[in-house]
Coordinates of C-alpha atoms in Angstrom, one line a residue:
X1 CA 0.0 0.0 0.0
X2 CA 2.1 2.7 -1.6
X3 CA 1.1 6.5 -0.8
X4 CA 3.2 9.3 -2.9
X5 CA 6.9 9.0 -3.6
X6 CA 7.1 6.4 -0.5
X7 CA 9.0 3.1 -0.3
X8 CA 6.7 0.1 -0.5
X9 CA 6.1 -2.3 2.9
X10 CA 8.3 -4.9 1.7
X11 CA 11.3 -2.7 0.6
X12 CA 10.2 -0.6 4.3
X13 CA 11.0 -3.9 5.4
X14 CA 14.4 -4.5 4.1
X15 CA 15.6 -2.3 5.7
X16 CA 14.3 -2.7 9.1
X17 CA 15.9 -5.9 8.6
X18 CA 19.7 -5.3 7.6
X19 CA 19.2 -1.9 10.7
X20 CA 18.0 -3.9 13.4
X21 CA 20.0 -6.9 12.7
X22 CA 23.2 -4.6 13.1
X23 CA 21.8 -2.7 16.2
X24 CA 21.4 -6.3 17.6
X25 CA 24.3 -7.1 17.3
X26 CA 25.7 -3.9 18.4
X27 CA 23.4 -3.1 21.7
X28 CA 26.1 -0.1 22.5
X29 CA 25.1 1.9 19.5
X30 CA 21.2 2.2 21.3
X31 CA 23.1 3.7 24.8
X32 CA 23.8 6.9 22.3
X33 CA 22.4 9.9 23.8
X34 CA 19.3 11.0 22.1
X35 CA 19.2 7.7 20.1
X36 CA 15.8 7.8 18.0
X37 CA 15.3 11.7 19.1
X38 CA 17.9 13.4 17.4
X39 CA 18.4 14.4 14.0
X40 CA 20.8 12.2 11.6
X41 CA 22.4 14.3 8.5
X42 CA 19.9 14.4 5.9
X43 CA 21.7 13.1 3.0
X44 CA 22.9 9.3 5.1
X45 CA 19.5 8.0 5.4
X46 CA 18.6 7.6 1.6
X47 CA 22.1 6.6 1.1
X48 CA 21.7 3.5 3.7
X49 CA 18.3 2.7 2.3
X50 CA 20.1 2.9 -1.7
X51 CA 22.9 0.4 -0.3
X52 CA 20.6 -2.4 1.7
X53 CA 17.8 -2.4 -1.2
X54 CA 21.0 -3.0 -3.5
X55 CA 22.4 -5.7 -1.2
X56 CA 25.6 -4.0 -0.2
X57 CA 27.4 -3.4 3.0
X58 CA 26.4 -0.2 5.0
X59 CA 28.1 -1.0 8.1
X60 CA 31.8 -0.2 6.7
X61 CA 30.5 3.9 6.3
X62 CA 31.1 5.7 9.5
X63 CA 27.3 6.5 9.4
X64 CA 26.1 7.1 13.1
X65 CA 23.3 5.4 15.2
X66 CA 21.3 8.2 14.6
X67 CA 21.9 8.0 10.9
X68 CA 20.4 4.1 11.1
X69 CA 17.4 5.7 12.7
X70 CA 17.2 8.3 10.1
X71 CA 17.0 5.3 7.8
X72 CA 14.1 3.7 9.4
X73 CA 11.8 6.8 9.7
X74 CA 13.0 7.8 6.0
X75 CA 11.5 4.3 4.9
X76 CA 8.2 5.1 6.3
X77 CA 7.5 8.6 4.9
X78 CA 4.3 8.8 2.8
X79 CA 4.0 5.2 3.9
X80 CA 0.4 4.0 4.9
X81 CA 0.8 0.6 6.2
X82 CA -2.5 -0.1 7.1
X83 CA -6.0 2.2 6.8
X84 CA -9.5 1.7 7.8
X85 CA -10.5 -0.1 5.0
X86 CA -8.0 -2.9 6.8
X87 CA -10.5 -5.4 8.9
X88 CA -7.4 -6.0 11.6
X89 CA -7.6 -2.2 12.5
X90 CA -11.1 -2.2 14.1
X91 CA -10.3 -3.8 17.2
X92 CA -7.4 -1.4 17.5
X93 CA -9.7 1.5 16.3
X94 CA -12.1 0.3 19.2
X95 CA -9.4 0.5 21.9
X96 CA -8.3 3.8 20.8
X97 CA -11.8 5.5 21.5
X98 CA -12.1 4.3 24.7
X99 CA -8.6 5.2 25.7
X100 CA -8.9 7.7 28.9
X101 CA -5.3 8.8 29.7
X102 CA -6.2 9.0 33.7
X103 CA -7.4 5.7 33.0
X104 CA -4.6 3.4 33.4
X105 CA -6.1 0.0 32.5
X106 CA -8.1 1.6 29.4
X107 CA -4.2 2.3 27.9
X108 CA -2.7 -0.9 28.6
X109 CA -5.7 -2.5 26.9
X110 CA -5.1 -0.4 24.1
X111 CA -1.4 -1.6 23.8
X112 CA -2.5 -5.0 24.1
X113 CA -4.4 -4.7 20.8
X114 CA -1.6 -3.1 19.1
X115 CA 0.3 -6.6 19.8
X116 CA -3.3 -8.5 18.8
X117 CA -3.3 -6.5 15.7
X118 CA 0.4 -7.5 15.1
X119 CA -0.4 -11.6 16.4
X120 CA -3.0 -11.3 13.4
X121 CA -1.6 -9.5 10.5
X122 CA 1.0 -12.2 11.1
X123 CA -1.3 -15.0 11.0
X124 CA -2.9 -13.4 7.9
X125 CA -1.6 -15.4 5.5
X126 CA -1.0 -11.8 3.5
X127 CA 2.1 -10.8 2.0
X128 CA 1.6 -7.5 2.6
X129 CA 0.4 -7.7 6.1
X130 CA 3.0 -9.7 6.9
X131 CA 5.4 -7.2 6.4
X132 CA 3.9 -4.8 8.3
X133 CA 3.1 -7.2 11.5
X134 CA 7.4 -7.7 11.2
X135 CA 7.8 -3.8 10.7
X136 CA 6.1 -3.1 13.6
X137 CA 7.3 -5.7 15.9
X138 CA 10.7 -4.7 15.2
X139 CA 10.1 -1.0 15.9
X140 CA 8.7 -1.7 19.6
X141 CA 11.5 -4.2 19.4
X142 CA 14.4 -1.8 19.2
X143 CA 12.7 1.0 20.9
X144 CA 12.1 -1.6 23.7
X145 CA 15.7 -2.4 23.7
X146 CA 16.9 1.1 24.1
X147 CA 14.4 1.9 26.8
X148 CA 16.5 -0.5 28.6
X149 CA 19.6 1.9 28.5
X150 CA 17.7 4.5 29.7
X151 CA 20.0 6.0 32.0
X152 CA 22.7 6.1 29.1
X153 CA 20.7 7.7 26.6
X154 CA 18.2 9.6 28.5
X155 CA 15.1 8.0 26.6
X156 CA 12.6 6.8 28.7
X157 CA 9.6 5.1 27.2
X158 CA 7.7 8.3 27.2
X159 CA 10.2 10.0 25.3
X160 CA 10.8 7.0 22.4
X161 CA 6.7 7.3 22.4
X162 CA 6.7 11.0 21.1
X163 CA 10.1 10.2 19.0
X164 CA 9.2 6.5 17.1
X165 CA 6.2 4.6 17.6
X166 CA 3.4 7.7 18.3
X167 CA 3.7 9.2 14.8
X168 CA 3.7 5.7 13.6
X169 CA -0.5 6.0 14.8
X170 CA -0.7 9.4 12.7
X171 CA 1.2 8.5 9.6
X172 CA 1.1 4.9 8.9
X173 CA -1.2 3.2 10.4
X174 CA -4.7 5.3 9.9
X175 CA -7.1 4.7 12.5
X176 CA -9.1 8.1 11.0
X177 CA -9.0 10.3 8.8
X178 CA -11.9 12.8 11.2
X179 CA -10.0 15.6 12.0
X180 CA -11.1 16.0 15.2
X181 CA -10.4 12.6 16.1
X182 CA -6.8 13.0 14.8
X183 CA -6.6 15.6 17.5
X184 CA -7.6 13.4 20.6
X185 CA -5.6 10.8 18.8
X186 CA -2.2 12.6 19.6
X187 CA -2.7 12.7 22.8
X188 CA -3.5 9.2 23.2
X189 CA -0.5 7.7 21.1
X190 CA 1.6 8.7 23.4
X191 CA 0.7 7.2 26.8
X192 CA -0.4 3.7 24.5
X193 CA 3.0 3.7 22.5
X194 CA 4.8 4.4 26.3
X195 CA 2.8 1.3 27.6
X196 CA 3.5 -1.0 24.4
X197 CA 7.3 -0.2 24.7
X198 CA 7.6 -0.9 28.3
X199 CA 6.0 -4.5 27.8
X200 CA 8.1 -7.5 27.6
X201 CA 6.0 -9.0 24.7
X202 CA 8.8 -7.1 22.8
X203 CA 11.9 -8.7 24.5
X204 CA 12.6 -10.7 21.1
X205 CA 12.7 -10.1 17.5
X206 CA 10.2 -11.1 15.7
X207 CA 12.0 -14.0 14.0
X208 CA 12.6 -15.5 17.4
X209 CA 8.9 -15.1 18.4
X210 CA 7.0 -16.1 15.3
X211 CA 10.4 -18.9 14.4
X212 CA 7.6 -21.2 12.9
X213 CA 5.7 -20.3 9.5
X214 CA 1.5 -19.7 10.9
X215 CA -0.6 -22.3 9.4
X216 CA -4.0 -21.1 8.3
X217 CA -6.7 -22.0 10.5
X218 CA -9.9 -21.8 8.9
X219 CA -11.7 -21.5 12.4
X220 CA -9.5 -18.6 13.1
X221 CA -10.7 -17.0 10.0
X222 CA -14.4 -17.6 10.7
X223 CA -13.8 -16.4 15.1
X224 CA -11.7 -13.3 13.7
X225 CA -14.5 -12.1 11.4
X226 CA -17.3 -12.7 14.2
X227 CA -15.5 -10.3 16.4
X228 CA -14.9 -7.8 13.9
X229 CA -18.2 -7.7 13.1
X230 CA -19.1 -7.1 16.7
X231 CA -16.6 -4.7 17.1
X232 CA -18.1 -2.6 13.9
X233 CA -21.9 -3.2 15.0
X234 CA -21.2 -1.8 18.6
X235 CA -19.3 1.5 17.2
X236 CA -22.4 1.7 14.9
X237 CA -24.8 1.4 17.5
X238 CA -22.6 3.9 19.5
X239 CA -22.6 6.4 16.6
X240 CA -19.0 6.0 16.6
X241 CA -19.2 5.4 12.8
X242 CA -22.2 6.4 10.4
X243 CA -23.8 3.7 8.4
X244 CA -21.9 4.9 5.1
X245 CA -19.0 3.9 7.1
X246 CA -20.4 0.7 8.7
X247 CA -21.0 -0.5 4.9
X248 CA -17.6 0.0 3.6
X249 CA -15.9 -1.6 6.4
X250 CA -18.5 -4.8 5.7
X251 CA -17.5 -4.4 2.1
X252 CA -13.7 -4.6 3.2
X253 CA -14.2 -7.4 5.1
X254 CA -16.1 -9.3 2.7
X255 CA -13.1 -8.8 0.3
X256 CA -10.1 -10.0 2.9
X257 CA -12.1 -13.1 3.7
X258 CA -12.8 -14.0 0.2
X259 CA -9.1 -13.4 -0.7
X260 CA -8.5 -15.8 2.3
X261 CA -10.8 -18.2 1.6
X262 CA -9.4 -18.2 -2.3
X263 CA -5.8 -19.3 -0.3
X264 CA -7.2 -21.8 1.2
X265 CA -9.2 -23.4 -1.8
X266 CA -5.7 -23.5 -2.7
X267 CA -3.7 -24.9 -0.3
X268 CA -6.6 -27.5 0.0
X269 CA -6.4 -28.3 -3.5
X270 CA -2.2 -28.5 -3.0
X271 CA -2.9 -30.9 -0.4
X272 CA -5.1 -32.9 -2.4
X273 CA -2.8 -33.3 -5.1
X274 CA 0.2 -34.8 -2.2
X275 CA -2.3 -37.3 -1.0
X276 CA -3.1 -38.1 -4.8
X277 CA 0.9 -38.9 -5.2
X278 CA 1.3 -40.5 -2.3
X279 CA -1.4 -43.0 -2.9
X280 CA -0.6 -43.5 -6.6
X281 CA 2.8 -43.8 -5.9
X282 CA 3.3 -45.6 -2.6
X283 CA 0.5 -48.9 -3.3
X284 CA 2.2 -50.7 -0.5
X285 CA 3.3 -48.3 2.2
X286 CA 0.0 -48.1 4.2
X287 CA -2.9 -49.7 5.2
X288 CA -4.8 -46.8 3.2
X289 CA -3.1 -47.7 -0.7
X290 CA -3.8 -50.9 -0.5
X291 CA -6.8 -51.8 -3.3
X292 CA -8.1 -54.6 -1.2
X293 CA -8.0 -52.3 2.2
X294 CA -10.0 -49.8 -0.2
X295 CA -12.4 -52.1 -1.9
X296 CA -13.1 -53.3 1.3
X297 CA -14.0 -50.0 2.6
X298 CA -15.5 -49.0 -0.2
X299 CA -13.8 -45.8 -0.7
X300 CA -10.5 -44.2 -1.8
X301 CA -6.9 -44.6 -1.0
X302 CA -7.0 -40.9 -0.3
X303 CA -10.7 -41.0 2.0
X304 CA -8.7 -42.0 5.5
X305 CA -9.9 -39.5 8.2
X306 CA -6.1 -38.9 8.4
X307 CA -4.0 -38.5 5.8
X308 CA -0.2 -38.5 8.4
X309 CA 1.8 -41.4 6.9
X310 CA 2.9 -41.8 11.0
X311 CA -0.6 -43.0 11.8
X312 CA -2.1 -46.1 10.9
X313 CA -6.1 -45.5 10.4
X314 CA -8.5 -48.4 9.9
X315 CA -9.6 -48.1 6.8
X316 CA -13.9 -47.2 7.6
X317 CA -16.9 -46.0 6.1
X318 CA -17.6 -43.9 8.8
X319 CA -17.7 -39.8 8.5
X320 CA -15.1 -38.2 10.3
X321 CA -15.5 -36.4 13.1
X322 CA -15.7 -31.9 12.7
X323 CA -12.3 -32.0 15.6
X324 CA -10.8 -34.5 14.1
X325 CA -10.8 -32.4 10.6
X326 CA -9.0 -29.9 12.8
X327 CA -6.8 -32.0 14.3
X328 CA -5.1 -32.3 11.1
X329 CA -4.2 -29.6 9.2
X330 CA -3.0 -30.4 5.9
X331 CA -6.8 -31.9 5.3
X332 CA -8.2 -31.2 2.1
X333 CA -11.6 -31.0 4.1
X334 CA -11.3 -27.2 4.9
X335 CA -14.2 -25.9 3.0
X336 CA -17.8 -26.7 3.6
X337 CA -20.3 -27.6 1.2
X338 CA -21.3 -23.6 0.5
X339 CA -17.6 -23.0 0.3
X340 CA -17.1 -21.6 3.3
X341 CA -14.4 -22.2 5.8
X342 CA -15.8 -24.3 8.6
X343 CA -16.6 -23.4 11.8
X344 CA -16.6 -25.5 15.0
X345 CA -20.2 -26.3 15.9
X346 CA -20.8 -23.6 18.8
X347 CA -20.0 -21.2 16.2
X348 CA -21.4 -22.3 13.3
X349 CA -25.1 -22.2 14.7
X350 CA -25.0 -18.7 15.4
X351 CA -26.6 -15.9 13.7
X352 CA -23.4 -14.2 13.1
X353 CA -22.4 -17.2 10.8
X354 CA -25.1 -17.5 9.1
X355 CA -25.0 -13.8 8.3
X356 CA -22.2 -13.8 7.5
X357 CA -22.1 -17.6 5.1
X358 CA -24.8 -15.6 2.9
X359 CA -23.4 -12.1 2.9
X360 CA -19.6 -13.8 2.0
X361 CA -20.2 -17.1 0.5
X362 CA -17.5 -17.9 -2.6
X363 CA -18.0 -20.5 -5.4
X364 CA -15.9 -24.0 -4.4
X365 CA -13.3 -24.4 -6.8
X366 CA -13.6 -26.1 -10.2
X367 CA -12.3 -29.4 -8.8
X368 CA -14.4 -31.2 -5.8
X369 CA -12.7 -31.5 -2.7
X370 CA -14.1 -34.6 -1.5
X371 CA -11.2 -37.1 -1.0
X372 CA -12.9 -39.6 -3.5
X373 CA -12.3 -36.9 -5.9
X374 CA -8.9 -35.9 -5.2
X375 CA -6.4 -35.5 -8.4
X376 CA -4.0 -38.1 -9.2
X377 CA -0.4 -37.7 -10.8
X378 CA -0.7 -38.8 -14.7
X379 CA 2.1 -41.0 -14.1
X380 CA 0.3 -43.8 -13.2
X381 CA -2.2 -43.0 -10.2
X382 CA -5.6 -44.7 -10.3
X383 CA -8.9 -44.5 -8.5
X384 CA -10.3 -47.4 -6.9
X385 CA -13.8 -47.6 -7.0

């Protein structure tokens, strides 16, 4: 999401990278006096940003700690990361407007969502938001860091607030564009950002917190959208947002989780296409290949409730359990019938889902994804009957 002459999220990214990857690995540089508050010289930061997007060394320069700062606030100018039309923000949009400064536990609520809205950009499955969940993450990272050296650099939390991560709530991630609500806004980033930087969530980069890839979960999908929906019908009902408002947002949303869904029609469909080989091409390495264990069964090689080579399922007519779907995740059975992610059967009941099955229901893909259907490699692969 590219605003003006800005850099894009992924190249913003890059650079946040190579910068706090150096300032790791040189904690002394974030004791400097002043670090992330004063000014580096104007013409080193979009030379550092020239050199990392071109791969080369930046480190052998002489350029000063504030310099590497420079660098990260120059990759964000005219940069909107995220703006309302974003379905993530409206929890975080929510705990801004209820923010009271004199009221302690309505800020650290509020810097508990940015880290929510972080935990689910990452979980996203997006590209894009991805980048920005690691962007972020790494700027409460290294201002968390040099909030530690305090008493060297003179930065307390408050002050890295108002420096780094409170203009990040006015510039690049647009909670509003209402003028008068930028206004209270300002004063509220502060205090939040303070709180967010103090908390040890940010102890760790984000490579050593998220080290393993987030599988999507299509009943985290389906439990996200139910409480963004909430959260835009109460600030409705509150006059928080006018209707015109309320609509887009449900327009946005319908939009992400149809993208989503798209993703994981795919993935399914990739799965699929593993079982296929492994049945096709493996006749004797499970109980589940075998054409007498199947025509015994009366279904598939590929219609096991579980398709881990580790277990060693009984071949059975039976349908399989809704947890037990879940319980593995590489099943192709991730859609339901209407093509919509399943739900677990608390949730799917509810008038929310069904609202929301009608209002965002997607055409299944062009190839069924019942496991007696599932493709088989050319080389060979048959379906027993």
């Amino acid at each position: 999401m590219k605003k003006g002459p800005g850099h894009t999220a992924e190249e913003a990214l890059k650079v946040f990278r190579a910068i706090a990857s150096h300032l790791e690995q040189n904690p002394d540089l974030l004791r400097t006096d002043g670090v992330f508050r004063l000014s580096a010289n104007s013409k080193n930061p979009p030379e550092i940003i020239k050199r990392i997007l071109k791969k080369k060394s930046f480190t052998d320069k002489g350029y000063s700690v504030h310099d590497l700062i420079g660098a990260l606030k120059e990759s964000l100018k005219n940069n909107v990361l995220i703006n309302t039309s974003n379905p993530h923000i409206l929890p975080l949009l929510d705990a801004f407007a209820k923010v009271e400064t004199s009221n302690e536990e309505s800020v650290k609520h509020a810097a508990a969502v940015i880290n929510q809205l972080i935990e689910e950009l990452a979980a996203s499955g997006n590209k894009h938001d991805l980048a920005v969940a690691e962007i972020l993450h790494t700027y409460l990272h290294l201002t968390h860091l040099a909030a530690s050296y305090s008493e060297n650099n003179r930065m307390t939390p408050t002050n890295l607030a108002v420096a780094a991560i409170g203009p990040l709530f006015l510039n690049n991630i647009i909670i509003t564009k209402d003028p008068m609500e930028m206004m209270s806004l300002t004063a509220k980033a502060t205090p939040v950002s303070a709180e967010a930087i103090q908390s040890n969530r940010y102890d760790f980069s984000f490579k050593d917190r998220h080290h393993e890839k987030v599988d999507v979960d299509p009943r985290r999908i389906i439990e996200q959208l139910e409480e963004n929906l909430r959260v835009l019908a109460d600030q409705r009902d509150r006059n928080v947002i006018p209707q015109a408002v309320y609509d887009k947002m449900v327009l946005a949303i319908s939009q992400d989780v149809q993208r989503r869904k798209e993703e994981i029609s795919r993935f399914a469909l990739s799965s699929a296409e593993m079982d296929g080989f492994s049945s096709s091409s493996s006749p004797s390495s499970s109980p589940r290949s075998s054409p007498s264990s199947s025509s015994s069964s009366g279904s598939s090689p590929s219609s096991s409730p579980s398709s881990s080579p580790r277990s060693s399922p009984t071949p059975s007519s039976s349908p399989v359990s809704e947890e037990s779907q879940y319980s593995t995740r590489r099943s192709v059975r991730f859609l339901g019938d209407d093509g919509i992610p399943k739900a677990s059967k608390s949730r799917k009941g509810s008038s929310l889902y069904r609202s929301v099955s009608s209002l965002l229901s997607v055409k299944k893909p062009a190839d069924d994804l019942n496991p007696d259907d599932t493709p088989h490699k050319k080389s060979g692969g048959k379906r027993h009957s």
